[in-house]
Amino acid sequence: MTILESYSTVASFFSGQVNPGDHPRVYCQTMIYHPNMDTLEDDGEVCLNLLDEWDDTRDLEDIVQGILFLLYNPNLEDPVTCVFSPDMVWTTFIKNVKISLNGGCVDGYDFTQY
């Protein structure tokens, strides 16, 4: 069982292209505690490696699968938000995720309970 399986979390995501032919940009509109989704300090941009390799064979299903992968496998070693440091230990991360999902405060950020 993963940490997310014990919570009923609702997150809103959107994707769009600035110009035809560009890779889509993916954003998380829900403030969540995650090293690869910049919802604490910025616009919520999601860091998905597959976007760097975007081509005409990819589609929305690839984006959804990428988001699901990040939710279940956060990359602590390459965070996009300044709240996370690359040397954060997994147990600290799990503790902070639980606090955030229960509506607590982590590093000065107040979260909604899910």
Tab-separated table of C-alpha atoms in Angstrom:
chain	number	residue	atom	x	y	z
A	1	MET	CA	0.000	0.000	0.000
A	2	THR	CA	1.343	3.440	-0.904
A	3	ILE	CA	0.810	6.558	1.156
A	4	LEU	CA	-1.732	7.913	-1.341
A	5	GLU	CA	-3.970	4.844	-1.186
A	6	SER	CA	-5.192	5.789	2.288
A	7	TYR	CA	-6.449	9.206	1.158
A	8	SER	CA	-9.172	10.359	-1.175
A	9	THR	CA	-7.295	13.222	-2.811
A	10	VAL	CA	-8.736	15.405	-5.508
A	11	ALA	CA	-6.289	17.289	-7.681
A	12	SER	CA	-7.067	19.345	-10.743
A	13	PHE	CA	-4.652	19.301	-13.677
A	14	PHE	CA	-4.720	21.058	-17.018
A	15	SER	CA	-2.591	20.920	-20.110
A	16	GLY	CA	-2.238	23.092	-23.153
A	17	GLN	CA	0.097	24.099	-25.947
A	18	VAL	CA	1.291	27.666	-26.402
A	19	ASN	CA	1.990	27.191	-30.109
A	20	PRO	CA	1.097	24.337	-32.456
A	21	GLY	CA	3.958	21.861	-32.553
A	22	ASP	CA	5.234	22.811	-29.082
A	23	HIS	CA	5.073	20.285	-26.294
A	24	PRO	CA	2.134	20.788	-23.956
A	25	ARG	CA	2.644	22.403	-20.582
A	26	VAL	CA	1.074	20.599	-17.636
A	27	TYR	CA	-0.029	22.339	-14.433
A	28	CYS	CA	-1.447	21.174	-11.117
A	29	GLN	CA	-4.084	23.616	-9.893
A	30	THR	CA	-4.346	22.037	-6.435
A	31	MET	CA	-1.765	22.899	-3.792
A	32	ILE	CA	-0.088	19.618	-2.920
A	33	TYR	CA	3.175	18.712	-1.204
A	34	HIS	CA	5.179	17.189	-4.042
A	35	PRO	CA	8.775	17.787	-5.171
A	36	ASN	CA	7.961	17.584	-8.900
A	37	MET	CA	4.886	19.836	-8.946
A	38	ASP	CA	5.565	23.492	-8.223
A	39	THR	CA	2.278	24.305	-6.486
A	40	LEU	CA	3.805	26.009	-3.428
A	41	GLU	CA	5.873	28.835	-4.886
A	42	ASP	CA	4.874	29.132	-8.530
A	43	ASP	CA	2.171	28.410	-11.091
A	44	GLY	CA	1.859	24.661	-10.472
A	45	GLU	CA	3.918	23.495	-13.420
A	46	VAL	CA	4.477	19.738	-13.385
A	47	CYS	CA	7.943	18.463	-14.241
A	48	LEU	CA	7.403	15.529	-16.616
A	49	ASN	CA	10.443	14.223	-18.467
A	50	LEU	CA	8.259	12.944	-21.293
A	51	LEU	CA	7.454	16.545	-22.233
A	52	ASP	CA	11.117	17.087	-23.114
A	53	GLU	CA	10.810	14.191	-25.576
A	54	TRP	CA	7.400	15.227	-26.943
A	55	ASP	CA	6.463	14.276	-30.493
A	56	ASP	CA	3.342	13.597	-32.568
A	57	THR	CA	3.051	10.007	-31.306
A	58	ARG	CA	2.292	11.165	-27.742
A	59	ASP	CA	-1.150	12.115	-26.479
A	60	LEU	CA	-3.207	12.917	-23.385
A	61	GLU	CA	-2.981	9.332	-22.117
A	62	ASP	CA	0.809	9.682	-21.934
A	63	ILE	CA	0.415	12.829	-19.821
A	64	VAL	CA	-2.054	11.144	-17.459
A	65	GLN	CA	0.235	8.125	-17.084
A	66	GLY	CA	3.164	10.469	-16.411
A	67	ILE	CA	1.242	12.325	-13.686
A	68	LEU	CA	0.201	9.044	-12.063
A	69	PHE	CA	3.797	7.833	-12.160
A	70	LEU	CA	4.987	11.026	-10.419
A	71	LEU	CA	2.294	10.753	-7.750
A	72	TYR	CA	3.369	7.223	-6.892
A	73	ASN	CA	7.104	7.778	-7.479
A	74	PRO	CA	8.106	11.311	-6.481
A	75	ASN	CA	11.653	12.199	-7.490
A	76	LEU	CA	13.226	13.665	-4.354
A	77	GLU	CA	16.637	13.921	-6.005
A	78	ASP	CA	15.486	16.423	-8.654
A	79	PRO	CA	12.885	18.750	-7.079
A	80	VAL	CA	11.402	21.689	-8.974
A	81	THR	CA	10.311	23.610	-5.905
A	82	CYS	CA	12.645	25.259	-3.403
A	83	VAL	CA	10.888	23.706	-0.386
A	84	PHE	CA	12.507	20.363	-1.179
A	85	SER	CA	16.222	19.739	-1.022
A	86	PRO	CA	17.844	16.938	-3.018
A	87	ASP	CA	19.137	15.443	0.233
A	88	MET	CA	15.710	15.147	1.905
A	89	VAL	CA	15.297	11.692	3.389
A	90	TRP	CA	12.304	9.546	2.449
A	91	THR	CA	10.965	9.296	6.030
A	92	THR	CA	10.841	13.088	6.354
A	93	PHE	CA	9.064	13.342	3.021
A	94	ILE	CA	6.453	10.736	4.020
A	95	LYS	CA	5.876	12.472	7.369
A	96	ASN	CA	5.352	15.823	5.595
A	97	VAL	CA	3.000	14.284	3.005
A	98	LYS	CA	0.823	12.869	5.802
A	99	ILE	CA	0.760	16.236	7.579
A	100	SER	CA	-0.203	18.026	4.349
A	101	LEU	CA	-2.951	15.530	3.448
A	102	ASN	CA	-4.403	15.899	6.950
A	103	GLY	CA	-4.657	19.681	6.528
A	104	GLY	CA	-1.568	20.601	8.488
A	105	CYS	CA	1.204	23.112	7.989
A	106	VAL	CA	4.523	22.087	6.411
A	107	ASP	CA	7.426	24.519	6.079
A	108	GLY	CA	5.065	27.471	6.557
A	109	TYR	CA	2.490	26.302	3.969
A	110	ASP	CA	-1.066	25.519	5.107
A	111	PHE	CA	-2.747	22.652	3.264
A	112	THR	CA	-6.380	21.682	2.782
A	113	GLN	CA	-7.405	18.398	4.397
A	114	TYR	CA	-8.319	15.589	1.976
